[in-house]
Amino acid sequence: MTPKIELSQVDAAPPPARKPPVDPGSLAHRELLGGEFWRGVPAYAEVSEAEFLDHKWQAKHSVTNIPKLVAALSGLVSEAFIADAQRGFERAPMSMRVSPYVMSLIDWKDPYADPLRTQFIPLGSRLLPDHPRLDLDSLHERADMPVPGLTHRYVDKALFLALDTCPVYCRFCTRSYAVGIDTEEVSKFQLHVNTERWERAFAYIRSRPELEDIVISGGDAYQLRPEQITQIGEALLSIDHVRRMRYATKGPAVMPQKLLTDDAWLDALTAIVEKGRRLHKEVVVHTHFNHPREITQITQRALDRVCERGITVRNQTVLQRRVNDSPATMLLLLRRLGYVNVHPYYVYMHDLVKGVEDLRTTLDTGLLIEKQIRGGTAGFNTPTVVVDAPGGGGKRDAHSYEHYDRVTGVSVYTAPAVHPGELYYYVDPIDLLPPEGQARWADPAEHPKILEEARAAALAAPRARP
Ligand SMILES: *Cc1c(COP(=O)(O)O)cnc(C)c1O
Ligand code: SF4
């Protein structure tokens, strides 16, 4: 029986808590760019919507060298900017490839400050010297390769690098040792599509019963032909102990058109997801958005299709200076991703990659952003901020350092479930350190001392002991 409530008791109760009306600005994540925005770039002024949505048109008109950049931008940017970009590319470890979609999202009135330009078009004037601790393949992916193109570092999961091309080339790419064609600065480790190499990788996975989880990456799964999506998917699904697979692609962020107009590709992916479901195995997509402006109404339409097919999409973001290194930008990105049904999964501290020191920021910035964003949206849409420990320690929660010296910028991590007993060092970019820290790194004789101090401090930390 419901207890009887006297009317006088109700009257006496405090008024229900009222939230003030929402500030419309806090709903900015729902305002997605629409219309024919690409027509603002002279080269695309006459391009119809049907053409712009055609993934083949996007691929064919991608900007892959300086003459094409000049042709696309004639009249939009200064000659000084073009010369600066030319100097940037001459020293870059990555080849150039920018889709018309990304080109038309860059604010060419202020290209120096634009966060999308910053990710894809290097400028000579912005480049900083590499950190002395840097080496190409700083994650030691090649050291953990039992067969070419398969990295088996963690116990139950492995990374399969199927190919070495992408729909765009990002300046910050961790795999600049392998991805893209050779540049003036770097000749690459070769990972072409090669069925024989793939078969060796599948045979290895078959021979290792502990492997339950395979990341299919590269390069980028967008570049796989539909029959290759099927071939890889079926080979892995046929291995009993493989329970989880992810196709990794930056595509939705830089060329959402493919999800709208390349039906053969999306159908091939869907078929593997559905086959996986029948086998009670999880097949998902992992993508890579870095800035809220990368998400437009085109993206939303593309991801609606993916959602209708019941395909889970998760996102990994790279924390980059002048791109997304503020809590407000990161929160807008997370909410916008959630709004288009993408689950934010990780925010990576930028790896130590050659030629992109201007993009890296401090661990302290990553920690601050994590604190500011948590609570801003659903917990399952709140990414973990991680450091992929240089030297092969794998991903570590950024907060789990054993020691962090904000003067020298050195943080020390352990990875008990990956390589017990080992210490791993991450370093902040030198130009963001206090003067005292900058002075110490300026003297090579100090480098071993800096690291030895960090090691001793980490070993003295109670948590570091096994
Ligand atoms: C990131 C990564 C994986 C997958 O790790 P998760 O934390 O499960 O996303 C697997 N292997 C390698 C080598 C990796 O770098
Ligand atoms: S799409 Fe991914 S693999 Fe390709 S260049 Fe960009 S970060 Fe590297």
JSON list of N, CA, C and O in Angstrom, two decimals, residues 256-282:
[
{"chain": "A", "resi": 256, "resn": "PRO", "atom": "N", "xyz": [35.10, 10.95, -45.76]},
{"chain": "A", "resi": 256, "resn": "PRO", "atom": "CA", "xyz": [33.87, 10.24, -45.42]},
{"chain": "A", "resi": 256, "resn": "PRO", "atom": "C", "xyz": [33.09, 9.82, -46.66]},
{"chain": "A", "resi": 256, "resn": "PRO", "atom": "O", "xyz": [32.25, 8.91, -46.59]},
{"chain": "A", "resi": 257, "resn": "GLN", "atom": "N", "xyz": [33.39, 10.46, -47.78]},
{"chain": "A", "resi": 257, "resn": "GLN", "atom": "CA", "xyz": [32.68, 10.16, -49.03]},
{"chain": "A", "resi": 257, "resn": "GLN", "atom": "C", "xyz": [32.70, 8.68, -49.37]},
{"chain": "A", "resi": 257, "resn": "GLN", "atom": "O", "xyz": [31.75, 8.15, -49.96]},
{"chain": "A", "resi": 258, "resn": "LYS", "atom": "N", "xyz": [33.81, 8.00, -49.04]},
{"chain": "A", "resi": 258, "resn": "LYS", "atom": "CA", "xyz": [33.91, 6.59, -49.40]},
{"chain": "A", "resi": 258, "resn": "LYS", "atom": "C", "xyz": [32.77, 5.77, -48.77]},
{"chain": "A", "resi": 258, "resn": "LYS", "atom": "O", "xyz": [32.27, 4.83, -49.38]},
{"chain": "A", "resi": 259, "resn": "LEU", "atom": "N", "xyz": [32.39, 6.15, -47.55]},
{"chain": "A", "resi": 259, "resn": "LEU", "atom": "CA", "xyz": [31.33, 5.40, -46.87]},
{"chain": "A", "resi": 259, "resn": "LEU", "atom": "C", "xyz": [29.97, 5.67, -47.53]},
{"chain": "A", "resi": 259, "resn": "LEU", "atom": "O", "xyz": [29.01, 4.91, -47.32]},
{"chain": "A", "resi": 260, "resn": "LEU", "atom": "N", "xyz": [29.89, 6.75, -48.31]},
{"chain": "A", "resi": 260, "resn": "LEU", "atom": "CA", "xyz": [28.63, 7.07, -48.98]},
{"chain": "A", "resi": 260, "resn": "LEU", "atom": "C", "xyz": [28.57, 6.52, -50.39]},
{"chain": "A", "resi": 260, "resn": "LEU", "atom": "O", "xyz": [27.49, 6.20, -50.89]},
{"chain": "A", "resi": 261, "resn": "THR", "atom": "N", "xyz": [29.72, 6.43, -51.05]},
{"chain": "A", "resi": 261, "resn": "THR", "atom": "CA", "xyz": [29.68, 6.09, -52.48]},
{"chain": "A", "resi": 261, "resn": "THR", "atom": "C", "xyz": [30.49, 4.86, -52.88]},
{"chain": "A", "resi": 261, "resn": "THR", "atom": "O", "xyz": [30.44, 4.45, -54.03]},
{"chain": "A", "resi": 262, "resn": "ASP", "atom": "N", "xyz": [31.25, 4.28, -51.97]},
{"chain": "A", "resi": 262, "resn": "ASP", "atom": "CA", "xyz": [31.95, 3.04, -52.33]},
{"chain": "A", "resi": 262, "resn": "ASP", "atom": "C", "xyz": [31.20, 1.87, -51.68]},
{"chain": "A", "resi": 262, "resn": "ASP", "atom": "O", "xyz": [31.63, 1.30, -50.67]},
{"chain": "A", "resi": 263, "resn": "ASP", "atom": "N", "xyz": [30.07, 1.52, -52.29]},
{"chain": "A", "resi": 263, "resn": "ASP", "atom": "CA", "xyz": [29.22, 0.49, -51.70]},
{"chain": "A", "resi": 263, "resn": "ASP", "atom": "C", "xyz": [29.94, -0.86, -51.60]},
{"chain": "A", "resi": 263, "resn": "ASP", "atom": "O", "xyz": [29.74, -1.59, -50.63]},
{"chain": "A", "resi": 264, "resn": "ALA", "atom": "N", "xyz": [30.77, -1.16, -52.59]},
{"chain": "A", "resi": 264, "resn": "ALA", "atom": "CA", "xyz": [31.44, -2.46, -52.57]},
{"chain": "A", "resi": 264, "resn": "ALA", "atom": "C", "xyz": [32.33, -2.59, -51.33]},
{"chain": "A", "resi": 264, "resn": "ALA", "atom": "O", "xyz": [32.37, -3.64, -50.67]},
{"chain": "A", "resi": 265, "resn": "TRP", "atom": "N", "xyz": [33.00, -1.49, -50.99]},
{"chain": "A", "resi": 265, "resn": "TRP", "atom": "CA", "xyz": [33.90, -1.53, -49.82]},
{"chain": "A", "resi": 265, "resn": "TRP", "atom": "C", "xyz": [33.09, -1.68, -48.53]},
{"chain": "A", "resi": 265, "resn": "TRP", "atom": "O", "xyz": [33.39, -2.54, -47.69]},
{"chain": "A", "resi": 266, "resn": "LEU", "atom": "N", "xyz": [32.05, -0.84, -48.38]},
{"chain": "A", "resi": 266, "resn": "LEU", "atom": "CA", "xyz": [31.26, -0.89, -47.15]},
{"chain": "A", "resi": 266, "resn": "LEU", "atom": "C", "xyz": [30.51, -2.22, -47.04]},
{"chain": "A", "resi": 266, "resn": "LEU", "atom": "O", "xyz": [30.37, -2.77, -45.95]},
{"chain": "A", "resi": 267, "resn": "ASP", "atom": "N", "xyz": [30.06, -2.75, -48.18]},
{"chain": "A", "resi": 267, "resn": "ASP", "atom": "CA", "xyz": [29.38, -4.05, -48.15]},
{"chain": "A", "resi": 267, "resn": "ASP", "atom": "C", "xyz": [30.34, -5.16, -47.72]},
{"chain": "A", "resi": 267, "resn": "ASP", "atom": "O", "xyz": [29.97, -6.06, -46.96]},
{"chain": "A", "resi": 268, "resn": "ALA", "atom": "N", "xyz": [31.59, -5.09, -48.21]},
{"chain": "A", "resi": 268, "resn": "ALA", "atom": "CA", "xyz": [32.56, -6.12, -47.83]},
{"chain": "A", "resi": 268, "resn": "ALA", "atom": "C", "xyz": [32.82, -6.07, -46.33]},
{"chain": "A", "resi": 268, "resn": "ALA", "atom": "O", "xyz": [32.86, -7.10, -45.65]},
{"chain": "A", "resi": 269, "resn": "LEU", "atom": "N", "xyz": [32.97, -4.85, -45.81]},
{"chain": "A", "resi": 269, "resn": "LEU", "atom": "CA", "xyz": [33.19, -4.70, -44.37]},
{"chain": "A", "resi": 269, "resn": "LEU", "atom": "C", "xyz": [31.98, -5.22, -43.59]},
{"chain": "A", "resi": 269, "resn": "LEU", "atom": "O", "xyz": [32.13, -5.97, -42.61]},
{"chain": "A", "resi": 270, "resn": "THR", "atom": "N", "xyz": [30.79, -4.81, -44.04]},
{"chain": "A", "resi": 270, "resn": "THR", "atom": "CA", "xyz": [29.56, -5.22, -43.34]},
{"chain": "A", "resi": 270, "resn": "THR", "atom": "C", "xyz": [29.45, -6.75, -43.31]},
{"chain": "A", "resi": 270, "resn": "THR", "atom": "O", "xyz": [29.07, -7.34, -42.29]},
{"chain": "A", "resi": 271, "resn": "ALA", "atom": "N", "xyz": [29.79, -7.38, -44.43]},
{"chain": "A", "resi": 271, "resn": "ALA", "atom": "CA", "xyz": [29.68, -8.84, -44.49]},
{"chain": "A", "resi": 271, "resn": "ALA", "atom": "C", "xyz": [30.59, -9.51, -43.46]},
{"chain": "A", "resi": 271, "resn": "ALA", "atom": "O", "xyz": [30.21, -10.50, -42.83]},
{"chain": "A", "resi": 272, "resn": "ILE", "atom": "N", "xyz": [31.79, -8.95, -43.28]},
{"chain": "A", "resi": 272, "resn": "ILE", "atom": "CA", "xyz": [32.71, -9.53, -42.28]},
{"chain": "A", "resi": 272, "resn": "ILE", "atom": "C", "xyz": [32.18, -9.28, -40.87]},
{"chain": "A", "resi": 272, "resn": "ILE", "atom": "O", "xyz": [32.22, -10.17, -40.01]},
{"chain": "A", "resi": 273, "resn": "VAL", "atom": "N", "xyz": [31.65, -8.09, -40.63]},
{"chain": "A", "resi": 273, "resn": "VAL", "atom": "CA", "xyz": [31.08, -7.78, -39.31]},
{"chain": "A", "resi": 273, "resn": "VAL", "atom": "C", "xyz": [29.94, -8.77, -39.01]},
{"chain": "A", "resi": 273, "resn": "VAL", "atom": "O", "xyz": [29.85, -9.33, -37.91]},
{"chain": "A", "resi": 274, "resn": "GLU", "atom": "N", "xyz": [29.09, -8.99, -40.03]},
{"chain": "A", "resi": 274, "resn": "GLU", "atom": "CA", "xyz": [27.94, -9.88, -39.80]},
{"chain": "A", "resi": 274, "resn": "GLU", "atom": "C", "xyz": [28.37, -11.33, -39.63]},
{"chain": "A", "resi": 274, "resn": "GLU", "atom": "O", "xyz": [27.84, -12.05, -38.79]},
{"chain": "A", "resi": 275, "resn": "LYS", "atom": "N", "xyz": [29.35, -11.72, -40.44]},
{"chain": "A", "resi": 275, "resn": "LYS", "atom": "CA", "xyz": [29.85, -13.09, -40.29]},
{"chain": "A", "resi": 275, "resn": "LYS", "atom": "C", "xyz": [30.46, -13.27, -38.90]},
{"chain": "A", "resi": 275, "resn": "LYS", "atom": "O", "xyz": [30.24, -14.29, -38.24]},
{"chain": "A", "resi": 276, "resn": "GLY", "atom": "N", "xyz": [31.20, -12.24, -38.46]},
{"chain": "A", "resi": 276, "resn": "GLY", "atom": "CA", "xyz": [31.77, -12.27, -37.10]},
{"chain": "A", "resi": 276, "resn": "GLY", "atom": "C", "xyz": [30.67, -12.42, -36.07]},
{"chain": "A", "resi": 276, "resn": "GLY", "atom": "O", "xyz": [30.77, -13.22, -35.14]},
{"chain": "A", "resi": 277, "resn": "ARG", "atom": "N", "xyz": [29.60, -11.68, -36.25]},
{"chain": "A", "resi": 277, "resn": "ARG", "atom": "CA", "xyz": [28.50, -11.72, -35.27]},
{"chain": "A", "resi": 277, "resn": "ARG", "atom": "C", "xyz": [27.91, -13.13, -35.20]},
{"chain": "A", "resi": 277, "resn": "ARG", "atom": "O", "xyz": [27.62, -13.63, -34.13]},
{"chain": "A", "resi": 278, "resn": "ARG", "atom": "N", "xyz": [27.76, -13.75, -36.37]},
{"chain": "A", "resi": 278, "resn": "ARG", "atom": "CA", "xyz": [27.21, -15.13, -36.37]},
{"chain": "A", "resi": 278, "resn": "ARG", "atom": "C", "xyz": [28.14, -16.08, -35.63]},
{"chain": "A", "resi": 278, "resn": "ARG", "atom": "O", "xyz": [27.71, -17.08, -35.06]},
{"chain": "A", "resi": 279, "resn": "LEU", "atom": "N", "xyz": [29.46, -15.77, -35.67]},
{"chain": "A", "resi": 279, "resn": "LEU", "atom": "CA", "xyz": [30.44, -16.62, -34.98]},
{"chain": "A", "resi": 279, "resn": "LEU", "atom": "C", "xyz": [30.67, -16.14, -33.54]},
{"chain": "A", "resi": 279, "resn": "LEU", "atom": "O", "xyz": [31.58, -16.62, -32.86]},
{"chain": "A", "resi": 280, "resn": "HIS", "atom": "N", "xyz": [29.88, -15.15, -33.12]},
{"chain": "A", "resi": 280, "resn": "HIS", "atom": "CA", "xyz": [30.03, -14.55, -31.79]},
{"chain": "A", "resi": 280, "resn": "HIS", "atom": "C", "xyz": [31.40, -13.92, -31.61]},
{"chain": "A", "resi": 280, "resn": "HIS", "atom": "O", "xyz": [32.04, -14.05, -30.57]},
{"chain": "A", "resi": 281, "resn": "LYS", "atom": "N", "xyz": [31.87, -13.27, -32.66]},
{"chain": "A", "resi": 281, "resn": "LYS", "atom": "CA", "xyz": [33.14, -12.56, -32.59]},
{"chain": "A", "resi": 281, "resn": "LYS", "atom": "C", "xyz": [32.89, -11.09, -32.91]},
{"chain": "A", "resi": 281, "resn": "LYS", "atom": "O", "xyz": [31.98, -10.77, -33.68]},
{"chain": "A", "resi": 282, "resn": "GLU", "atom": "N", "xyz": [33.71, -10.24, -32.34]},
{"chain": "A", "resi": 282, "resn": "GLU", "atom": "CA", "xyz": [33.51, -8.80, -32.50]},
{"chain": "A", "resi": 282, "resn": "GLU", "atom": "C", "xyz": [34.41, -8.25, -33.61]},
{"chain": "A", "resi": 282, "resn": "GLU", "atom": "O", "xyz": [35.63, -8.40, -33.56]}
]
